[in-house]
């Protein structure tokens, strides 16, 4: 079995149980095959003289990490990755900021990563690069003579060509992306957007549904929907500790209907729209007053970027407004928690809530939707209300699919969930559970690696 080399902006911490499901899944895969994980260590240093890679072994995995300079952190990470690429890929050109310094920093950091990684590679290694921070890394490795199989997975959406071309760097970036052997996308929409761009703007042509001939390369561009480890999440939701938490949630007696939302406080997650939908639920169906509570858990993220500070203020104002208008001494309609919560607590809260409200305006996949399903009691499950703009909606047909921009639509769906007979809930949930098992974390990783490991006969997902 060939050695696996994973490259991602942040290297997962094998000692940290809080890491997301995908990080754990990648680490397990690395441990099984033996391999290396290369990336940023999360620290920034004053100058380039202090940048040196450090190595640590964990079982048969070598973790190689390096810091960024303070300038890289500002210009590469906050500036280009999260101030330009993130909004463009989430169709938010209005929030994107492009500067020459930031795009130079993006090129510089990727080149530095390539220069450090190239000498560490063995000829037979499979190299799998993750996400939008590292799009040009493959091309930079090729420029250094690396001939290994190179794969890339985009965890976030791929925008329509008309949106992408607004980014000054798009030509260079897409030429670099096309240098990988395998490019993985979360959904058919993302894959189709990329292929359309390659054909319409780069002179590419489709040799097969998922094989693209572009810029002298043959690229497998396929869909590999990311998933969770269903059993381990379900186990967290059914532990004795989880039972105690759920009983506490229900005993408070304040709400007969618990609605839960869990998202990083990101403008892509549609949190203000979600709160407005909850407000419409109370207006359109006043029987929910004193009966329904929305618990929104939204930990801080990327607070140095202005758009993130703005969304926080908007959310705080809205939750205060709704609580002021509707709340009473014995009922708080919106409970807003602005911090990280241990994963087992989340699992218990999901299980104890009759509605999982997942309404992003645009999202690569959205693993919270899958975690909510995994956490439910199969004999008396809650209902997932899911945005049509989450990647997960491509697959999760039995959720109540909504348009998050339409507050009334979401309010009606919540009411439908509240009134849904148990039999229908059980049937919908069983179907959803089957789907998240079919596309779990193990299958995601296995599918991508099979494609990367099989140059002669590339496999579709
Ligand atoms: P994104 O990657 O954009 O943040 P996902 O829904 O795909 O969105 O993944 C988010 C992950 O972070 C999930 O595993 C979720 O459980 C976790 N998460 C979200 N909010 C919190 C929180 N407050 N505390 C702990 N984990 C959280």
Coordinates of C-alpha atoms and ligand atoms in Angstrom, one line a residue:
X1 CA 0.0 0.0 0.0
X2 CA 1.4 3.4 -1.0
X3 CA 2.2 5.9 1.7
X4 CA -0.3 8.7 2.1
X5 CA 0.7 12.3 2.5
X6 CA -2.1 14.7 3.6
X7 CA -1.6 18.4 3.2
X8 CA -4.0 20.8 4.8
X9 CA -3.9 24.3 6.2
X10 CA -4.2 23.1 9.8
X11 CA -2.8 19.8 10.9
X12 CA -5.3 17.8 13.0
X13 CA -4.3 17.2 16.6
X14 CA -4.4 13.5 17.3
X15 CA -4.7 14.2 21.1
X16 CA -7.7 16.5 20.8
X17 CA -11.0 14.7 20.9
X18 CA -12.9 17.9 20.0
X19 CA -11.5 17.8 16.4
X20 CA -14.2 17.5 13.8
X21 CA -15.2 14.1 12.3
X22 CA -13.2 14.5 9.1
X23 CA -10.0 15.3 11.0
X24 CA -10.4 12.1 13.0
X25 CA -11.3 10.1 9.9
X26 CA -8.2 11.4 8.1
X27 CA -6.0 10.6 11.0
X28 CA -7.4 7.1 11.3
X29 CA -6.7 6.6 7.6
X30 CA -3.1 7.8 7.9
X31 CA -2.5 5.6 10.9
X32 CA -3.8 2.6 9.0
X33 CA -1.6 3.1 5.9
X34 CA 1.3 4.9 7.6
X35 CA 1.9 8.4 6.3
X36 CA 2.6 12.1 6.8
X37 CA 0.4 15.1 7.6
X38 CA 1.9 18.4 6.6
X39 CA 0.6 21.9 7.2
X40 CA 0.5 25.0 9.4
X41 CA 0.9 24.6 13.1
X42 CA -1.6 27.4 13.9
X43 CA 1.2 29.8 15.2
X44 CA 2.6 33.0 13.8
X45 CA 6.1 34.3 14.2
X46 CA 7.7 37.7 13.7
X47 CA 9.9 37.0 10.7
X48 CA 10.7 34.4 8.0
X49 CA 14.0 33.6 9.8
X50 CA 12.0 31.9 12.5
X51 CA 10.1 29.6 10.1
X52 CA 11.3 26.1 10.3
X53 CA 9.4 22.9 10.0
X54 CA 9.1 20.6 13.0
X55 CA 8.4 17.0 13.1
X56 CA 6.5 14.8 15.6
X57 CA 5.7 11.1 15.3
X58 CA 2.4 9.7 16.5
X59 CA 2.2 5.9 15.9
X60 CA 3.1 5.5 12.3
X61 CA 2.1 9.0 11.3
X62 CA 4.7 11.8 11.0
X63 CA 3.2 15.2 11.6
X64 CA 5.2 18.0 9.9
X65 CA 4.2 21.5 10.8
X66 CA 5.5 25.0 10.3
X67 CA 4.4 28.5 11.5
X68 CA 3.3 31.4 9.3
X69 CA 4.8 34.9 9.8
X70 CA 2.5 37.5 11.3
X71 CA 2.4 39.1 7.8
X72 CA 1.3 35.8 6.2
X73 CA -1.3 35.4 8.8
X74 CA -2.8 38.8 8.0
X75 CA -2.4 38.7 4.2
X76 CA -2.6 35.0 3.3
X77 CA -4.9 33.6 5.9
X78 CA -7.2 36.5 6.8
X79 CA -6.7 38.5 3.6
X80 CA -6.7 36.2 0.6
X81 CA -8.2 32.9 2.0
X82 CA -10.9 34.3 4.2
X83 CA -11.3 37.8 2.7
X84 CA -11.4 36.8 -1.0
X85 CA -11.6 33.1 -1.7
X86 CA -14.1 32.2 1.0
X87 CA -16.7 34.9 0.0
X88 CA -16.2 34.3 -3.8
X89 CA -16.7 30.5 -3.4
X90 CA -19.8 31.2 -1.3
X91 CA -21.2 33.5 -4.1
X92 CA -20.7 36.6 -1.9
X93 CA -18.8 39.0 -4.2
X94 CA -20.2 41.9 -2.2
X95 CA -18.0 40.8 0.7
X96 CA -14.9 39.9 -1.2
X97 CA -11.8 42.2 -0.9
X98 CA -8.9 41.8 -3.4
X99 CA -5.5 43.3 -2.9
X100 CA -2.2 42.7 -4.6
X101 CA -0.4 42.2 -1.2
X102 CA -2.9 39.5 -0.2
X103 CA -2.6 37.5 -3.5
X104 CA 1.2 37.7 -3.4
X105 CA 1.1 36.3 0.1
X106 CA -1.1 33.5 -1.1
X107 CA 1.4 32.6 -3.8
X108 CA 4.3 33.0 -1.3
X109 CA 2.9 30.7 1.4
X110 CA 2.0 28.0 -1.1
X111 CA 5.4 28.2 -2.7
X112 CA 7.0 27.9 0.7
X113 CA 4.9 24.9 1.7
X114 CA 5.9 23.3 -1.6
X115 CA 9.6 24.0 -1.1
X116 CA 9.5 22.4 2.4
X117 CA 7.3 19.5 1.4
X118 CA 8.9 18.4 -1.9
X119 CA 12.2 17.0 -0.4
X120 CA 10.2 15.0 2.1
X121 CA 8.2 13.1 -0.5
X122 CA 9.1 9.6 -1.7
X123 CA 8.5 8.7 -5.3
X124 CA 5.5 6.4 -4.6
X125 CA 3.6 8.6 -2.2
X126 CA 0.0 9.6 -2.8
X127 CA -0.3 13.3 -2.0
X128 CA -3.8 14.6 -1.0
X129 CA -4.1 18.3 -0.6
X130 CA -7.1 19.8 1.2
X131 CA -9.1 22.9 0.6
X132 CA -9.0 26.5 -0.7
X133 CA -6.0 27.6 1.2
X134 CA -3.8 25.4 -0.9
X135 CA -5.2 25.4 -4.5
X136 CA -1.8 26.2 -6.2
X137 CA 0.3 23.8 -4.0
X138 CA 0.0 21.0 -6.6
X139 CA 1.3 23.2 -9.4
X140 CA 4.1 24.4 -7.1
X141 CA 5.1 20.8 -6.4
X142 CA 5.1 20.0 -10.1
X143 CA 7.3 23.0 -10.7
X144 CA 9.8 21.4 -8.3
X145 CA 9.8 18.2 -10.3
X146 CA 7.4 16.2 -8.1
X147 CA 5.8 13.5 -10.3
X148 CA 3.7 11.8 -7.7
X149 CA -0.1 11.4 -8.0
X150 CA -1.6 14.6 -6.7
X151 CA -5.2 14.9 -5.5
X152 CA -7.1 17.9 -4.2
X153 CA -10.4 18.1 -2.4
X154 CA -12.5 21.3 -2.2
X155 CA -14.4 21.3 1.1
X156 CA -16.3 24.5 0.1
X157 CA -18.6 25.2 -2.8
X158 CA -17.3 25.9 -6.3
X159 CA -19.1 29.0 -7.7
X160 CA -20.6 29.4 -11.1
X161 CA -18.2 30.7 -13.7
X162 CA -19.8 34.2 -13.9
X163 CA -19.1 34.6 -10.2
X164 CA -15.6 33.2 -10.3
X165 CA -14.4 35.5 -13.1
X166 CA -14.9 38.5 -10.9
X167 CA -11.9 37.5 -8.9
X168 CA -8.7 39.1 -10.4
X169 CA -6.6 36.0 -9.8
X170 CA -9.1 33.4 -11.3
X171 CA -7.1 32.5 -14.4
X172 CA -3.9 31.8 -12.6
X173 CA -5.7 29.9 -9.9
X174 CA -7.7 27.7 -12.2
X175 CA -4.7 26.8 -14.3
X176 CA -3.0 25.8 -11.1
X177 CA -6.0 23.7 -10.0
X178 CA -6.0 21.9 -13.3
X179 CA -2.5 20.5 -12.5
X180 CA -3.9 18.0 -10.0
X181 CA -4.7 14.4 -11.2
X182 CA -7.8 14.1 -9.1
X183 CA -10.1 17.0 -8.0
X184 CA -12.9 16.1 -5.6
X185 CA -16.0 18.2 -5.0
X186 CA -18.8 17.9 -2.4
X187 CA -21.7 18.1 -4.9
X188 CA -22.7 17.6 -8.5
X189 CA -23.4 21.4 -8.7
X190 CA -19.8 22.2 -7.7
X191 CA -18.3 19.7 -10.1
X192 CA -20.5 21.0 -12.9
X193 CA -19.5 24.6 -12.1
X194 CA -15.8 23.7 -12.3
X195 CA -16.2 21.7 -15.5
X196 CA -18.2 24.5 -17.1
X197 CA -15.4 26.9 -16.2
X198 CA -12.7 24.6 -17.6
X199 CA -14.6 24.1 -20.9
X200 CA -15.8 27.7 -21.4
X201 CA -12.8 29.6 -20.2
X202 CA -9.8 27.3 -20.4
X203 CA -10.4 25.4 -23.7
X204 CA -11.0 22.2 -21.8
X205 CA -13.3 19.3 -23.0
X206 CA -15.0 16.5 -21.2
X207 CA -13.6 13.1 -22.2
X208 CA -16.1 11.4 -19.9
X209 CA -18.7 12.6 -17.4
X210 CA -16.0 13.1 -14.8
X211 CA -12.8 13.2 -16.9
X212 CA -11.6 16.6 -18.2
X213 CA -8.9 17.2 -20.7
X214 CA -7.6 20.7 -19.9
X215 CA -4.3 22.5 -20.3
X216 CA -2.5 19.4 -21.5
X217 CA -3.7 17.3 -18.6
X218 CA -6.3 14.6 -18.0
X219 CA -8.0 15.4 -14.7
X220 CA -10.6 13.3 -12.9
X221 CA -13.1 15.8 -11.5
X222 CA -15.6 13.8 -9.4
X223 CA -18.0 14.1 -6.5
X224 CA -17.1 12.7 -3.1
X225 CA -19.6 13.9 -0.6
X226 CA -18.1 14.3 2.9
X227 CA -19.7 12.5 5.8
X228 CA -19.4 11.8 9.5
X229 CA -18.7 8.7 11.5
X230 CA -22.3 7.8 12.2
X231 CA -21.9 5.2 14.9
X232 CA -19.4 7.2 17.0
X233 CA -21.7 10.2 16.9
X234 CA -24.8 8.2 17.7
X235 CA -22.9 6.6 20.6
X236 CA -22.2 10.0 22.0
X237 CA -25.9 10.9 21.8
X238 CA -26.9 7.8 23.7
X239 CA -24.4 7.8 26.6
X240 CA -25.7 7.9 30.2
X241 CA -24.3 11.5 30.4
X242 CA -26.3 12.4 27.3
X243 CA -29.4 11.0 28.8
X244 CA -29.0 13.2 31.9
X245 CA -28.5 16.2 29.7
X246 CA -31.6 15.5 27.6
X247 CA -33.7 15.0 30.7
X248 CA -32.5 18.3 32.1
X249 CA -33.4 20.0 28.8
X250 CA -36.9 18.6 28.9
X251 CA -37.4 19.0 32.7
X252 CA -36.9 22.7 32.5
X253 CA -40.5 22.5 31.3
X254 CA -40.1 25.9 29.7
X255 CA -40.4 24.7 26.1
X256 CA -42.4 21.8 24.7
X257 CA -40.6 22.2 21.3
X258 CA -36.9 22.5 21.3
X259 CA -35.4 23.8 18.1
X260 CA -31.6 23.7 17.7
X261 CA -29.1 25.4 15.4
X262 CA -25.4 24.8 15.6
X263 CA -23.0 26.7 13.3
X264 CA -19.8 28.7 13.4
X265 CA -20.8 32.4 13.4
X266 CA -20.3 32.8 9.7
X267 CA -22.3 35.0 7.3
X268 CA -22.7 31.9 5.0
X269 CA -24.8 30.1 7.7
X270 CA -27.8 32.4 7.3
X271 CA -28.2 33.1 11.1
X272 CA -30.0 36.4 10.9
X273 CA -32.4 34.9 8.3
X274 CA -32.9 31.9 10.6
X275 CA -33.8 34.2 13.5
X276 CA -36.3 36.1 11.3
X277 CA -37.8 32.7 10.3
X278 CA -38.3 31.8 13.9
X279 CA -39.9 35.2 14.5
X280 CA -42.3 34.4 11.7
X281 CA -43.1 31.1 13.3
X282 CA -44.2 32.9 16.4
X283 CA -46.2 35.4 14.4
X284 CA -47.9 33.0 12.0
X285 CA -48.5 30.2 14.5
X286 CA -48.9 32.1 17.9
X287 CA -49.7 28.8 19.6
X288 CA -45.9 28.3 19.7
X289 CA -45.5 31.3 22.1
X290 CA -44.4 30.0 25.4
X291 CA -44.0 26.5 23.8
X292 CA -41.1 26.7 21.4
X293 CA -37.5 27.8 22.0
X294 CA -34.7 28.2 19.5
X295 CA -31.3 27.3 20.9
X296 CA -28.7 28.8 18.6
X297 CA -25.1 27.7 19.4
X298 CA -22.7 29.9 17.3
X299 CA -19.1 29.9 18.4
X300 CA -16.9 32.8 17.3
X301 CA -14.8 32.4 14.2
X302 CA -12.4 34.6 12.1
X303 CA -13.3 37.6 14.2
X304 CA -10.5 39.7 12.8
X305 CA -12.4 39.9 9.4
X306 CA -14.8 42.7 9.5
X307 CA -17.7 40.8 7.9
X308 CA -17.6 38.4 10.8
X309 CA -17.7 41.2 13.4
X310 CA -20.7 42.7 11.6
X311 CA -22.7 39.4 11.6
X312 CA -22.1 39.0 15.3
X313 CA -23.6 42.4 16.0
X314 CA -26.6 41.7 13.8
X315 CA -27.3 38.4 15.5
X316 CA -27.0 39.9 19.0
X317 CA -29.4 42.7 18.1
X318 CA -31.9 40.3 16.5
X319 CA -32.0 37.8 19.3
X320 CA -32.4 40.7 21.8
X321 CA -35.2 42.1 19.7
X322 CA -37.1 38.8 19.5
X323 CA -36.7 38.1 23.2
X324 CA -37.8 41.6 24.0
X325 CA -40.9 41.5 21.8
X326 CA -42.1 37.9 22.5
X327 CA -40.4 36.7 25.7
X328 CA -41.9 36.6 29.2
X329 CA -40.6 36.0 32.7
X330 CA -41.1 32.3 32.3
X331 CA -40.0 31.9 28.6
X332 CA -37.0 33.0 26.6
X333 CA -37.7 32.4 22.9
X334 CA -34.1 32.6 21.6
X335 CA -31.2 31.1 23.6
X336 CA -28.0 32.3 21.9
X337 CA -24.8 30.6 23.0
X338 CA -21.6 32.2 21.6
X339 CA -19.0 29.6 22.4
X340 CA -17.7 26.2 21.6
X341 CA -19.5 23.3 23.2
X342 CA -18.0 19.8 23.7
X343 CA -19.1 17.4 21.0
X344 CA -20.9 15.0 23.4
X345 CA -23.0 17.9 24.7
X346 CA -23.9 18.8 21.1
X347 CA -24.9 15.3 20.5
X348 CA -27.2 15.3 23.5
X349 CA -28.7 18.6 22.5
X350 CA -29.4 17.3 19.0
X351 CA -31.1 14.3 20.4
X352 CA -33.2 16.3 22.8
X353 CA -34.4 18.7 20.1
X354 CA -37.5 18.0 18.0
X355 CA -36.2 20.2 15.1
X356 CA -32.7 20.5 13.7
X357 CA -32.6 23.9 11.9
X358 CA -29.8 23.9 9.3
X359 CA -30.4 26.9 7.0
X360 CA -27.2 28.1 5.4
X361 CA -27.3 30.5 2.5
X362 CA -24.6 28.5 0.9
X363 CA -22.5 25.6 2.3
X364 CA -20.1 23.1 1.0
X365 CA -21.7 20.1 2.7
X366 CA -22.8 20.9 6.2
X367 CA -21.9 18.1 8.6
X368 CA -24.2 19.4 11.3
X369 CA -27.2 18.2 9.3
X370 CA -25.7 14.7 9.3
X371 CA -24.8 14.9 13.0
X372 CA -28.4 15.9 13.8
X373 CA -29.7 12.8 12.0
X374 CA -27.2 10.5 13.6
X375 CA -28.1 11.7 17.1
X376 CA -31.8 11.0 16.9
X377 CA -33.8 8.3 18.6
X378 CA -34.9 6.0 15.8
X379 CA -38.2 5.3 17.4
X380 CA -39.1 8.9 18.1
X381 CA -36.8 11.1 15.9
X382 CA -36.8 14.8 15.4
X383 CA -37.2 16.5 12.0
X384 CA -34.4 18.1 10.0
X385 CA -35.3 21.4 8.3
X386 CA -32.6 21.9 5.7
X387 CA -31.6 24.7 3.3
X388 CA -31.7 23.8 -0.4
X389 CA -28.3 25.6 -0.6
X390 CA -26.5 23.2 1.7
X391 CA -24.5 20.6 -0.2
X392 CA -26.1 18.0 2.1
X393 CA -29.5 18.8 0.4
X394 CA -28.4 17.2 -2.8
X395 CA -28.7 13.9 -1.0
X396 CA -31.0 14.3 2.0
X397 CA -34.3 14.4 0.2
X398 CA -36.3 13.3 3.2
X399 CA -35.5 16.4 5.2
X400 CA -37.9 19.3 4.9
X401 CA -36.1 21.3 2.3
X402 CA -36.5 25.1 2.5
X403 CA -35.4 28.3 0.9
X404 CA -33.5 30.1 3.7
X405 CA -34.2 33.5 2.1
X406 CA -37.9 33.0 2.5
X407 CA -38.8 33.4 6.2
X408 CA -42.4 32.3 5.7
X409 CA -41.3 29.1 3.9
X410 CA -38.9 28.2 6.8
X411 CA -41.6 29.0 9.3
X412 CA -44.2 26.8 7.6
X413 CA -41.6 24.0 7.5
X414 CA -41.0 24.3 11.2
X415 CA -44.7 24.2 11.9
X416 CA -45.0 21.1 9.6
X417 CA -42.2 19.5 11.6
X418 CA -43.9 20.3 14.9
X419 CA -47.2 18.7 13.7
X420 CA -45.6 15.8 11.9
X421 CA -47.0 12.4 13.0
X422 CA -44.6 10.0 14.6
X423 CA -44.9 7.5 11.8
X424 CA -43.8 10.0 9.2
X425 CA -40.9 11.1 11.3
X426 CA -39.7 7.6 11.7
X427 CA -40.0 6.8 8.0
X428 CA -38.2 10.0 7.0
X429 CA -35.5 9.5 9.6
X430 CA -34.8 5.9 8.6
X431 CA -34.3 6.9 5.0
X432 CA -32.0 9.8 6.0
X433 CA -30.0 7.5 8.3
X434 CA -29.4 5.1 5.4
X435 CA -28.1 8.0 3.2
X436 CA -25.6 9.3 5.8
X437 CA -24.3 5.8 6.3
X438 CA -23.9 5.4 2.6
X439 CA -21.9 8.6 2.4
X440 CA -20.0 8.4 5.8
X441 CA -16.5 9.7 6.5
X442 CA -14.9 6.3 5.8
X443 CA -16.5 6.1 2.3
X444 CA -15.6 9.6 1.5
X445 CA -11.9 9.0 2.3
X446 CA -11.9 5.5 0.7
X447 CA -13.6 6.7 -2.5
X448 CA -11.2 9.6 -2.9
X449 CA -8.1 7.5 -2.3
X450 CA -9.2 4.7 -4.6
X451 CA -9.6 7.3 -7.4
X452 CA -6.1 8.8 -6.5
X453 CA -4.5 5.4 -6.4
X454 CA -5.9 4.2 -9.8
X455 CA -4.4 6.3 -12.6
X456 CA -5.2 3.9 -15.4
X457 CA -8.9 3.5 -14.6
X458 CA -10.1 6.4 -12.5
X459 CA -13.2 5.6 -10.5
X460 CA -16.1 8.0 -10.0
X461 CA -17.5 8.3 -6.5
Ligands
LIG1 P1 -18.2 24.3 8.7 O1 -17.1 23.3 8.3 O2 -18.5 25.4 7.7 O3 -18.0 24.9 10.1 P2 -19.9 21.9 9.1 O4 -21.3 21.9 9.5 O5 -19.6 21.1 7.9 O6 -19.6 23.5 8.9 O7 -19.0 21.4 10.3 C1 -19.0 22.1 11.5 C2 -18.4 21.1 12.6 O8 -18.1 21.9 13.7 C3 -19.4 20.1 13.0 O9 -18.8 18.9 13.3 C4 -20.0 20.7 14.3 O10 -20.5 19.7 15.2 C5 -18.9 21.5 14.8 N1 -19.4 22.6 15.6 C6 -20.1 23.6 15.2 N2 -20.4 24.5 16.2 C7 -19.8 24.0 17.3 C8 -19.7 24.4 18.7 N3 -20.4 25.5 19.1 N4 -19.0 23.7 19.5 C9 -18.4 22.5 19.1 N5 -18.5 22.1 17.8 C10 -19.1 22.8 16.9

